Short mmCIF file of C-alpha atoms and ligand atoms in Angstrom, two decimals:
data_model
loop_
_atom_site.label_atom_id
_atom_site.label_comp_id
_atom_site.label_asym_id
_atom_site.label_seq_id
_atom_site.Cartn_x
_atom_site.Cartn_y
_atom_site.Cartn_z
CA MET A 125 113.31 92.79 111.80
CA GLU A 126 110.48 91.24 109.81
CA PHE A 127 107.09 92.69 110.85
CA PRO A 128 104.95 89.56 111.21
CA PHE A 129 101.44 91.04 111.29
CA SER A 130 99.05 92.17 108.56
CA PRO A 131 95.27 92.25 107.99
CA SER A 132 95.51 88.58 107.01
CA ASN A 133 97.66 87.68 110.03
CA LEU A 134 96.26 89.60 112.99
CA PRO A 135 97.89 89.68 116.43
CA LEU A 136 95.42 87.70 118.54
CA GLN A 137 97.38 86.99 121.73
CA MET A 138 98.50 88.95 124.76
CA PHE A 139 102.13 90.09 124.89
CA VAL A 140 103.60 89.36 128.33
CA ASN A 141 107.19 88.84 129.53
CA ASN A 142 108.36 89.53 125.96
CA GLU A 143 106.38 86.57 124.55
CA TYR A 144 103.03 86.16 122.84
CA MET A 145 100.75 83.87 124.83
CA ASP A 146 97.14 82.77 124.57
CA THR A 147 94.89 84.24 127.23
CA LYS A 148 93.63 81.75 129.81
CA ASN A 149 90.23 83.45 129.71
CA PRO A 150 88.27 81.71 126.92
CA GLN A 151 86.08 84.75 126.09
CA LYS A 152 86.51 86.18 122.56
CA LEU A 153 85.20 89.33 120.88
CA THR A 154 83.99 89.92 117.34
CA LEU A 155 85.10 93.00 115.41
CA LEU A 156 83.64 94.31 112.14
CA ASN A 157 85.08 96.77 109.63
CA PRO A 158 83.05 100.02 109.97
CA THR A 159 83.65 100.98 106.33
CA ASP A 160 81.78 98.01 104.84
CA GLY A 161 80.52 95.88 107.73
CA SER A 162 82.78 92.92 106.88
CA LEU A 163 84.07 90.58 109.59
CA VAL A 164 87.59 91.45 110.78
CA SER A 165 87.87 88.76 113.47
CA ASN A 166 85.74 86.82 115.93
CA GLU A 167 88.80 85.65 117.85
CA VAL A 168 89.82 88.83 119.66
CA PRO A 169 91.01 87.77 123.12
CA VAL A 170 89.93 89.23 126.45
CA ALA A 171 92.43 89.03 129.32
CA GLY A 172 90.81 87.77 132.51
CA GLN A 173 91.90 87.71 136.16
CA GLU A 174 94.56 84.99 135.67
CA ASP A 175 95.99 86.81 132.64
CA VAL A 176 96.19 90.15 134.45
CA ASP A 177 97.75 88.41 137.47
CA LEU A 178 100.35 86.84 135.19
CA ALA A 179 101.28 90.17 133.59
CA VAL A 180 101.43 91.94 136.96
CA GLY A 181 103.61 89.12 138.34
CA PHE A 182 106.06 89.47 135.44
CA ALA A 183 106.09 93.24 135.86
CA GLU A 184 106.73 92.96 139.61
CA LYS A 185 109.67 90.66 138.88
CA ALA A 186 111.07 93.10 136.32
CA THR A 187 110.61 96.23 138.45
CA ARG A 188 113.83 96.10 140.47
CA GLY A 189 116.11 95.53 137.50
CA TRP A 190 114.37 98.14 135.35
CA LYS A 191 114.59 100.80 138.06
CA LYS A 192 118.32 100.21 138.36
CA ILE A 193 119.17 100.03 134.67
CA ALA A 194 121.62 102.73 133.51
CA PRO A 195 119.74 105.83 132.30
CA SER A 196 121.70 105.78 129.05
CA GLU A 197 120.50 102.22 128.34
CA ARG A 198 116.88 103.11 129.06
CA TYR A 199 117.29 106.09 126.74
CA GLN A 200 118.68 103.90 123.95
CA MET A 201 115.78 101.45 124.23
CA MET A 202 113.17 104.18 124.07
CA MET A 203 114.88 105.86 121.11
CA LYS A 204 115.11 102.51 119.28
CA PHE A 205 111.45 101.84 119.99
CA ALA A 206 110.59 105.29 118.57
CA ASP A 207 112.54 104.51 115.39
CA LEU A 208 110.70 101.18 115.06
CA LEU A 209 107.32 102.86 115.56
CA GLU A 210 108.15 105.16 112.67
CA GLN A 211 109.53 102.38 110.52
CA TYR A 212 106.41 100.23 110.92
CA CYS A 213 103.92 103.09 111.15
CA GLY A 214 102.29 102.07 107.85
CA GLN A 215 101.75 98.45 108.91
CA LEU A 216 100.48 99.47 112.36
CA GLY A 217 98.14 101.98 110.73
CA GLU A 218 96.75 99.28 108.42
CA LEU A 219 95.80 97.28 111.50
CA THR A 220 94.11 100.29 113.07
CA ARG A 221 92.22 101.15 109.90
CA LEU A 222 90.56 97.72 109.87
CA THR A 223 88.39 98.52 112.89
CA LEU A 224 88.64 102.32 113.30
CA GLY A 225 88.11 103.24 109.65
CA SER A 226 90.95 105.76 109.97
CA THR A 227 92.67 107.45 107.04
CA PRO A 228 96.39 107.00 106.18
CA ALA A 229 96.96 110.63 107.27
CA PHE A 230 95.47 109.91 110.71
CA ASN A 231 97.50 106.70 111.03
CA GLN A 232 100.66 108.55 110.05
CA PHE A 233 99.91 111.27 112.63
CA GLU A 234 99.35 108.62 115.31
CA GLY A 235 102.55 106.73 114.58
CA SER A 236 104.74 109.79 114.37
CA THR A 237 103.24 111.36 117.51
CA ALA A 238 103.75 108.11 119.43
CA ALA A 239 107.38 108.04 118.25
CA GLN A 240 107.86 111.70 119.20
CA GLY A 241 106.33 110.99 122.61
CA MET A 242 108.92 108.27 123.15
CA ARG A 243 111.76 110.58 122.14
CA TYR A 244 110.47 113.54 124.14
CA ASN A 245 110.21 111.47 127.32
CA ALA A 246 113.49 109.65 126.70
CA GLY A 247 115.11 113.08 126.58
CA TRP A 248 113.98 113.71 130.16
CA ILE A 249 115.62 110.58 131.57
CA ASP A 250 118.82 112.36 132.62
CA LYS A 251 117.19 115.77 133.17
CA PHE A 252 114.24 115.02 135.44
CA SER A 253 115.92 116.39 138.55
CA GLY A 254 114.72 116.41 142.11
CA GLU A 255 115.03 119.30 144.56
CA THR A 256 117.21 120.32 147.48
CA TYR A 257 116.30 122.75 150.26
CA PRO A 258 118.40 125.05 152.52
CA GLN A 259 120.53 123.29 155.07
CA ASP A 260 120.95 126.25 157.45
CA ASP A 261 119.04 124.34 160.12
CA GLY A 262 121.58 121.54 160.02
CA PHE A 263 119.63 119.23 157.74
CA LEU A 264 120.10 118.88 154.00
CA LYS A 265 116.76 118.04 152.43
CA ILE A 266 116.78 116.15 149.13
CA VAL A 267 113.55 115.42 147.26
CA ARG A 268 113.82 112.48 144.89
CA ASN A 269 111.37 111.47 142.15
CA GLU A 270 110.97 107.71 142.41
CA PRO A 271 109.10 105.34 140.10
CA LEU A 272 105.85 103.84 141.36
CA GLY A 273 106.60 100.28 140.22
CA VAL A 274 103.94 98.49 138.17
CA THR A 275 101.81 101.00 136.26
CA ALA A 276 99.17 100.65 133.56
CA GLY A 277 97.40 102.52 130.80
CA ILE A 278 93.76 101.95 129.77
CA VAL A 279 92.82 103.76 126.58
CA PRO A 280 89.87 104.47 124.26
CA TRP A 281 89.42 103.43 120.65
CA ASN A 282 90.04 106.78 118.99
CA GLY A 283 93.81 106.99 119.59
CA PRO A 284 95.07 103.41 119.79
CA LEU A 285 98.72 104.20 119.06
CA VAL A 286 99.18 107.84 120.03
CA THR A 287 98.26 106.89 123.59
CA VAL A 288 101.36 104.66 123.72
CA GLY A 289 103.45 107.82 123.31
CA LEU A 290 101.40 109.65 125.93
CA LYS A 291 101.31 106.93 128.58
CA ALA A 292 103.97 104.23 128.08
CA ALA A 293 106.66 106.82 127.32
CA PRO A 294 106.59 108.81 130.60
CA ALA A 295 106.02 105.60 132.59
CA LEU A 296 109.07 103.87 131.11
CA ALA A 297 111.26 106.99 131.15
CA THR A 298 110.75 107.35 134.90
CA GLY A 299 111.64 103.71 135.59
CA ASN A 300 108.21 102.09 135.90
CA CYS A 301 107.06 98.84 134.35
CA PHE A 302 104.01 99.39 132.18
CA ILE A 303 101.01 97.33 131.10
CA PHE A 304 98.99 98.72 128.19
CA LYS A 305 95.35 97.82 127.60
CA PRO A 306 94.02 99.04 124.27
CA SER A 307 90.30 99.44 123.59
CA GLU A 308 88.37 96.32 122.64
CA LYS A 309 87.27 98.21 119.51
CA THR A 310 90.73 99.02 118.10
CA PRO A 311 93.25 96.61 119.67
CA PHE A 312 95.42 95.42 116.79
CA ALA A 313 98.14 98.09 116.52
CA ALA A 314 98.87 97.81 120.24
CA LEU A 315 98.83 94.01 120.16
CA ALA A 316 101.31 94.11 117.27
CA LEU A 317 103.88 96.04 119.33
CA GLY A 318 105.48 92.87 120.75
CA PRO A 319 108.24 92.47 118.14
CA LEU A 320 109.05 96.20 118.42
CA ILE A 321 109.25 96.02 122.23
CA LYS A 322 111.59 93.03 121.99
CA ALA A 323 113.74 94.51 119.23
CA ALA A 324 114.12 97.76 121.16
CA GLY A 325 115.70 95.73 123.98
CA PHE A 326 113.17 96.23 126.78
CA PRO A 327 113.73 93.44 129.34
CA PRO A 328 110.90 90.88 129.80
CA GLY A 329 108.02 92.16 131.92
CA VAL A 330 108.87 95.86 131.48
CA PHE A 331 106.39 96.71 128.69
CA GLN A 332 103.41 94.38 128.20
CA VAL A 333 100.14 94.54 126.27
CA LEU A 334 96.87 92.98 127.43
CA PRO A 335 93.85 92.77 125.13
CA GLY A 336 90.40 93.09 126.61
CA ASP A 337 87.25 95.05 127.25
CA GLY A 338 85.87 96.84 130.30
CA SER A 339 86.07 93.65 132.35
CA THR A 340 89.86 93.56 131.85
CA GLY A 341 90.10 97.26 132.68
CA ALA A 342 88.10 96.70 135.86
CA ILE A 343 90.39 93.84 136.96
CA MET A 344 93.39 96.10 136.40
CA SER A 345 91.79 99.04 138.22
CA SER A 346 91.07 96.86 141.28
CA HIS A 347 94.41 95.03 141.18
CA MET A 348 96.47 95.23 144.36
CA GLY A 349 99.74 94.90 142.42
CA ILE A 350 99.19 97.87 140.09
CA ARG A 351 100.27 101.19 141.59
CA LYS A 352 98.92 103.57 138.97
CA ILE A 353 96.32 103.68 136.20
CA SER A 354 96.65 106.32 133.52
CA PHE A 355 93.21 106.32 131.92
CA THR A 356 91.77 107.99 128.84
CA GLY A 357 88.11 107.45 128.02
CA SER A 358 84.61 108.43 129.01
CA CYS A 359 83.64 110.26 132.20
CA ALA A 360 81.45 107.36 133.32
CA THR A 361 84.32 104.86 133.12
CA GLY A 362 86.76 107.34 134.65
CA LYS A 363 84.57 107.69 137.72
CA LYS A 364 84.35 103.89 138.09
CA ILE A 365 88.14 103.59 137.84
CA GLN A 366 88.65 106.25 140.48
CA GLU A 367 86.29 104.32 142.76
CA MET A 368 87.96 100.95 142.12
CA ALA A 369 91.37 102.51 142.74
CA ALA A 370 90.17 103.91 146.06
CA LYS A 371 88.56 100.64 147.12
CA SER A 372 91.64 98.53 146.29
CA ASN A 373 95.11 99.89 147.05
CA LEU A 374 94.50 103.62 146.56
CA LYS A 375 96.51 103.39 143.36
CA ARG A 376 97.30 106.71 141.69
CA VAL A 377 94.90 107.64 138.91
CA THR A 378 95.17 110.08 136.04
CA LEU A 379 91.92 110.65 134.14
CA GLU A 380 91.69 112.15 130.65
CA LEU A 381 87.96 112.23 129.97
CA GLY A 382 85.38 113.84 127.74
CA GLY A 383 84.69 117.38 126.59
CA LYS A 384 82.20 119.81 125.10
CA SER A 385 84.67 122.46 124.07
CA PRO A 386 83.48 125.97 123.18
CA ALA A 387 84.88 128.09 120.33
CA VAL A 388 84.06 131.75 120.96
CA ILE A 389 84.15 133.82 117.77
CA PHE A 390 84.13 137.63 118.18
CA ASP A 391 83.16 140.25 115.58
CA ASP A 392 86.75 141.45 115.35
CA CYS A 393 88.30 138.07 114.45
CA ASP A 394 89.91 136.99 111.20
CA ILE A 395 86.86 135.10 109.93
CA ASP A 396 88.70 132.80 107.55
CA ASN A 397 91.06 131.71 110.30
CA ALA A 398 88.17 131.14 112.73
CA VAL A 399 86.23 129.13 110.14
CA LYS A 400 89.23 126.96 109.30
CA TRP A 401 89.91 126.05 112.94
CA ALA A 402 86.25 125.60 113.84
CA VAL A 403 85.64 123.25 110.88
CA ASP A 404 88.83 121.22 111.36
CA ALA A 405 88.21 120.98 115.11
CA ILE A 406 84.89 119.17 114.76
CA THR A 407 85.68 117.05 111.70
CA SER A 408 89.16 115.72 112.44
CA GLY A 409 88.90 112.02 113.34
CA SER A 410 85.27 112.34 112.14
CA GLY A 411 84.54 114.30 115.31
CA GLN A 412 85.58 111.37 117.50
CA THR A 413 88.07 113.47 119.43
CA CYS A 414 87.83 114.51 123.05
CA PHE A 415 88.74 118.16 122.51
CA ALA A 416 86.58 118.74 119.40
CA ALA A 417 85.06 122.24 119.26
CA SER A 418 81.47 121.06 119.49
CA ARG A 419 79.94 124.32 120.74
CA VAL A 420 80.45 127.38 118.57
CA TYR A 421 79.41 130.83 119.87
CA VAL A 422 79.41 133.59 117.24
CA GLN A 423 78.95 137.30 117.96
CA ASN A 424 75.94 138.96 116.31
CA GLY A 425 77.88 141.31 114.01
CA ILE A 426 79.52 138.54 111.95
CA TYR A 427 77.01 135.75 112.56
CA ASP A 428 75.61 135.50 109.02
CA LYS A 429 78.98 135.90 107.32
CA PHE A 430 80.63 133.34 109.59
CA MET A 431 77.80 130.84 109.18
CA GLU A 432 77.91 131.02 105.41
CA LYS A 433 81.61 130.15 105.40
CA TYR A 434 81.32 127.60 108.24
CA ILE A 435 78.55 125.66 106.46
CA GLN A 436 80.55 125.81 103.24
CA GLY A 437 83.60 124.42 105.08
CA MET A 438 81.52 121.57 106.52
CA LYS A 439 80.13 120.76 103.06
CA ILE A 440 83.66 120.52 101.69
CA LYS A 441 84.52 118.08 104.49
CA ALA A 442 81.44 115.99 103.63
CA GLU A 443 82.83 115.64 100.10
CA VAL A 444 86.06 114.10 101.41
CA MET A 445 84.28 111.60 103.68
CA GLY A 446 84.30 107.99 102.54
CA ASN A 447 86.34 104.82 102.29
CA PRO A 448 89.55 105.57 104.21
CA GLU A 449 91.55 103.57 101.68
CA ALA A 450 90.45 105.75 98.76
CA GLN A 451 92.69 108.55 97.52
CA GLY A 452 91.73 111.96 98.93
CA THR A 453 89.57 110.69 101.81
CA GLU A 454 89.95 112.84 104.93
CA LEU A 455 87.03 111.59 107.05
CA GLY A 456 86.17 107.96 107.70
CA PRO A 457 83.13 106.31 109.30
CA MET A 458 82.11 106.10 112.96
CA VAL A 459 84.06 103.38 114.75
CA ASP A 460 81.19 100.88 115.08
CA ARG A 461 77.42 100.49 114.94
CA ALA A 462 76.96 101.39 118.61
CA GLN A 463 78.75 104.71 118.11
CA TYR A 464 76.93 105.35 114.81
CA GLU A 465 73.58 104.79 116.47
CA ARG A 466 74.50 106.90 119.47
CA VAL A 467 75.47 109.86 117.25
CA SER A 468 72.43 109.33 114.97
CA GLY A 469 70.22 109.37 118.07
CA PHE A 470 71.61 112.74 119.17
CA ILE A 471 70.96 114.10 115.66
CA GLN A 472 67.43 112.75 115.57
CA ARG A 473 66.49 114.09 119.02
CA GLY A 474 68.38 117.33 118.32
CA GLN A 475 65.89 118.30 115.65
CA ALA A 476 63.39 119.04 118.41
CA GLN A 477 66.00 121.12 120.28
CA GLY A 478 67.34 123.25 117.43
CA LYS A 479 67.41 123.74 113.69
CA LEU A 480 69.40 121.17 111.71
CA LEU A 481 71.29 123.26 109.12
CA ILE A 482 73.35 120.54 107.46
CA GLY A 483 74.40 116.90 107.87
CA GLY A 484 73.09 113.74 109.47
CA PRO A 485 73.69 110.04 108.78
CA ARG A 486 74.67 109.19 105.19
CA LEU A 487 72.10 106.57 104.36
CA SER A 488 73.27 105.87 100.80
CA ASP A 489 76.35 104.03 102.05
CA LYS A 490 76.98 100.56 103.49
CA GLY A 491 79.44 102.07 105.96
CA LEU A 492 78.71 103.84 109.23
CA PHE A 493 79.06 107.40 107.96
CA ILE A 494 77.78 110.56 109.65
CA GLU A 495 78.21 113.71 107.57
CA PRO A 496 79.49 116.90 109.19
CA THR A 497 76.41 118.17 111.02
CA VAL A 498 75.53 121.65 112.27
CA PHE A 499 72.67 122.62 114.55
CA GLU A 500 71.60 126.16 115.25
CA SER A 501 70.22 126.13 118.74
CA PRO A 502 69.40 128.90 121.12
CA ASP A 503 68.63 126.66 124.13
CA PRO A 504 71.78 126.21 126.24
CA THR A 505 70.12 123.54 128.39
CA SER A 506 69.31 121.20 125.48
CA GLU A 507 70.99 117.82 125.17
CA ILE A 508 72.91 118.79 122.02
CA HIS A 509 74.41 121.72 123.97
CA THR A 510 75.31 119.85 127.11
CA GLN A 511 76.21 116.23 126.21
CA GLU A 512 79.37 114.99 124.54
CA ILE A 513 78.20 113.58 121.17
CA PHE A 514 81.63 112.35 119.97
CA GLY A 515 80.84 112.67 116.27
CA PRO A 516 81.12 115.45 113.65
CA VAL A 517 78.24 117.38 115.18
CA SER A 518 78.40 121.01 116.33
CA VAL A 519 75.86 123.36 117.81
CA VAL A 520 76.09 127.05 116.98
CA SER A 521 74.57 129.95 118.95
CA ARG A 522 74.66 133.73 118.75
CA PHE A 523 75.88 136.03 121.50
CA SER A 524 76.13 139.76 121.95
CA THR A 525 78.40 140.50 124.93
CA GLU A 526 81.60 139.09 126.38
CA GLU A 527 79.92 138.59 129.74
CA GLU A 528 77.08 136.60 128.18
CA VAL A 529 79.38 134.31 126.19
CA MET A 530 81.69 133.59 129.10
CA LYS A 531 78.71 132.48 131.16
CA LEU A 532 77.51 130.23 128.33
CA SER A 533 81.00 128.80 127.67
CA ASN A 534 81.67 127.87 131.29
CA ASP A 535 78.17 126.58 132.01
CA THR A 536 79.11 122.92 131.48
CA ASN A 537 80.34 119.97 133.53
CA PHE A 538 83.29 119.64 131.15
CA GLY A 539 86.48 121.71 131.03
CA LEU A 540 88.89 120.16 128.55
CA MET A 541 89.53 122.86 125.96
CA ALA A 542 88.23 126.25 124.86
CA GLY A 543 89.14 128.68 122.11
CA VAL A 544 88.71 132.40 121.52
CA PHE A 545 88.94 134.12 118.14
CA THR A 546 89.62 137.87 118.22
CA GLN A 547 92.32 140.31 117.14
CA ASP A 548 92.17 142.18 120.46
CA ILE A 549 95.03 140.79 122.53
CA ASN A 550 93.70 142.21 125.80
CA LYS A 551 90.32 140.61 125.29
CA ALA A 552 91.96 137.34 124.25
CA MET A 553 94.13 137.20 127.37
CA ARG A 554 91.25 138.21 129.63
CA ILE A 555 89.06 135.46 128.23
CA ALA A 556 91.86 132.89 128.32
CA SER A 557 92.07 133.42 132.07
CA GLU A 558 88.29 133.27 132.50
CA PHE A 559 87.70 130.00 130.64
CA ASP A 560 87.26 127.13 133.10
CA ALA A 561 89.26 124.67 131.00
CA GLY A 562 92.59 122.87 131.13
CA MET A 563 93.65 124.15 127.72
CA VAL A 564 92.82 127.37 125.86
CA GLY A 565 93.56 128.35 122.27
CA ILE A 566 93.78 131.95 121.11
CA ASN A 567 92.93 132.10 117.40
CA CYS A 568 93.20 128.30 117.36
CA ILE A 569 91.46 125.36 119.06
CA SER A 570 91.54 121.58 119.48
CA LEU A 571 95.28 121.02 119.34
CA MET A 572 97.95 119.63 121.63
CA PHE A 573 101.68 119.61 122.13
CA LEU A 574 103.83 116.90 123.65
CA ASN A 575 105.77 119.33 125.83
CA THR A 576 102.86 121.12 127.53
CA PRO A 577 100.26 119.79 129.99
CA PHE A 578 97.23 118.15 128.40
CA GLY A 579 94.03 117.58 130.36
CA GLY A 580 90.88 119.09 131.72
CA THR A 581 89.13 120.68 134.67
CA LYS A 582 85.84 119.56 136.24
CA GLU A 583 84.52 116.27 134.84
CA SER A 584 87.00 116.34 131.96
CA GLY A 585 89.52 114.70 134.22
CA ILE A 586 92.11 114.68 136.94
CA GLY A 587 95.82 115.30 136.36
CA ARG A 588 97.66 116.08 133.16
CA GLU A 589 99.45 114.19 130.44
CA CYS A 590 102.43 115.41 128.38
CA GLY A 591 105.32 117.62 129.43
CA LEU A 592 106.80 117.48 132.89
CA SER A 593 103.33 116.84 134.34
CA ALA A 594 103.29 113.32 132.92
CA LEU A 595 106.66 112.45 134.43
CA LYS A 596 105.54 113.76 137.81
CA ALA A 597 102.34 111.74 137.57
CA PHE A 598 104.34 108.53 137.11
CA THR A 599 106.58 109.17 140.12
CA GLU A 600 106.26 109.58 143.86
CA THR A 601 108.42 112.08 145.70
CA LYS A 602 110.63 110.86 148.49
CA THR A 603 112.13 113.35 150.93
CA VAL A 604 115.56 112.35 152.19
CA MET A 605 116.80 114.29 155.25
CA VAL A 606 120.53 114.33 155.98
CA ASN A 607 121.63 115.25 159.48
CA LEU A 608 124.69 117.43 158.90
CA THR A 609 125.40 117.92 162.62
CA TYR A 610 125.94 114.26 163.35
P1 NAD B 103 85.25 104.09 127.41
O1 NAD B 103 85.30 104.76 128.73
O2 NAD B 103 84.04 103.32 127.07
O3 NAD B 103 86.45 103.06 127.27
C1 NAD B 103 87.79 103.46 127.43
C2 NAD B 103 88.61 102.29 127.94
O4 NAD B 103 88.13 101.91 129.22
C3 NAD B 103 88.52 101.05 127.07
O5 NAD B 103 89.79 100.46 126.99
C4 NAD B 103 87.56 100.15 127.84
O6 NAD B 103 87.78 98.77 127.63
C5 NAD B 103 87.89 100.52 129.27
N1 NAD B 103 86.79 100.29 130.23
C6 NAD B 103 85.46 100.26 129.99
N2 NAD B 103 84.78 100.01 131.14
C7 NAD B 103 85.72 99.89 132.12
C8 NAD B 103 85.65 99.66 133.52
N3 NAD B 103 84.50 99.48 134.16
N4 NAD B 103 86.79 99.63 134.21
C9 NAD B 103 87.98 99.83 133.60
N5 NAD B 103 88.13 100.03 132.27
C10 NAD B 103 87.00 100.07 131.53
O7 NAD B 103 85.55 105.21 126.33
P2 NAD B 103 85.54 105.08 124.75
O8 NAD B 103 84.14 104.98 124.28
O9 NAD B 103 86.52 104.02 124.33
O10 NAD B 103 86.18 106.47 124.30
C11 NAD B 103 85.42 107.62 124.14
C12 NAD B 103 85.60 108.54 125.31
O11 NAD B 103 86.98 108.81 125.53
C13 NAD B 103 84.96 109.90 125.09
O12 NAD B 103 84.25 110.30 126.22
C14 NAD B 103 86.15 110.82 124.86
O13 NAD B 103 85.92 112.15 125.16
C15 NAD B 103 87.18 110.20 125.74
N6 NAD B 103 88.53 110.61 125.33
C16 NAD B 103 89.23 111.49 126.11
C17 NAD B 103 90.48 111.94 125.73
C18 NAD B 103 91.26 112.90 126.59
O14 NAD B 103 92.47 112.94 126.46
N7 NAD B 103 90.64 113.69 127.45
C19 NAD B 103 91.05 111.47 124.55
C20 NAD B 103 90.32 110.57 123.78
C21 NAD B 103 89.06 110.15 124.19
#
């Protein structure tokens, strides 16, 4: 297969029913390259009501056949698609870099995780069993996991390809048709998936991609023909989607939202290990990751020693920030001017809430760069402590007792991830159970695995992705009762 897209030949159409088509909606978006401000395209399409209706209609038509297709065939298609994702990972990553400013290492991680997500979920196709219950009362009870029908994924700009592995994969493995809407800020890798979808053998209407912004997402969320939305993005949008789902057809909703994840560093930890994780956790993806360790609590006894090494680690990261195409670059720019200004605003206002130790916007550059930034702030009610900044910005505070730090850690509306650093296994396990978060790291933080549930408590979301949880979230149980006395 010849991969037809490149930075000079961008995918600028929707992919429906296994064909590229122009959107009926005339609206177009403009996208700039965040590394140098150059124009990437002013022809990025936005799917409107008619376009969404068309895709849903194709998916509805495909649903029956897809549900009935032999599991081995579905498996083969998903495995082939995974191979193609890997094969064209470089080209897809090039398309993402244009508007995300991501590094080749990030693009490689995205492509390979998406491929692994496909394989992991394909592996479940013939293993995702139902249940049976005792028949002593004369009735055999069988619980089946059935696909929902037409499902959709709406995703943010920071993981344009990895989210295909997290959302499309469990949806397709469980026999649903799936419509993917990438972010309006980073749409090109997803829009380029058409040839891969076709070459993998997915029947028309089974796996479609719609470009668009929040207006497209809102049409999908209110659509009577879509039975589930798997959403990743901000809390504000997640709440709107939940509301639209309730007001339309009560479609199922999974929400993977924001975070303000605490890293709790005790006196008895391995400092170098804690520093390494804490630095990586707030700088990976230039801090534009939902589970970034943005609050760091350090016990009094090692505070000065930890801070010296932490600041040093952040300085080293600042040195490898720059043009994502250049050799050795680990951190790219903020995704766009709006995000750059949002993060800069937090940093500017933060200087009245705490002491800025290092970092801030890099003004010497044409690109939208924010250097790894650390605030020391004792006020747990300040904006930099409580709001998700979504940039390479952390706030560090001291603590003295376990009780005090647990109160501080859990005193947030978010509950995505938390980490504890200590060599005392009893303390680690005690704290792991006390964190009000969907995921906890012991001597690690800000990481995920495809085979374990991923998601948050409180306003960090509803439901879980990955593992068996994702398959369950894309199915409905049906209880079949067999009268054995008849
Ligand atoms: P966003 O909520 O602005 O947009 C996310 C997606 O929702 C986009 O595709 C957008 O077009 C769409 N959208 C916007 N308004 C909509 C509406 N009214 N109805 C339906 N869809 C709509 O989020 P973002 O700025 O792209 O991403 C950053 C956010 O995503 C951060 O809060 C971050 O924490 C979160 N995030 C969470 C996870 C997770 O797994 N928990 C992972 C990555 C990012």
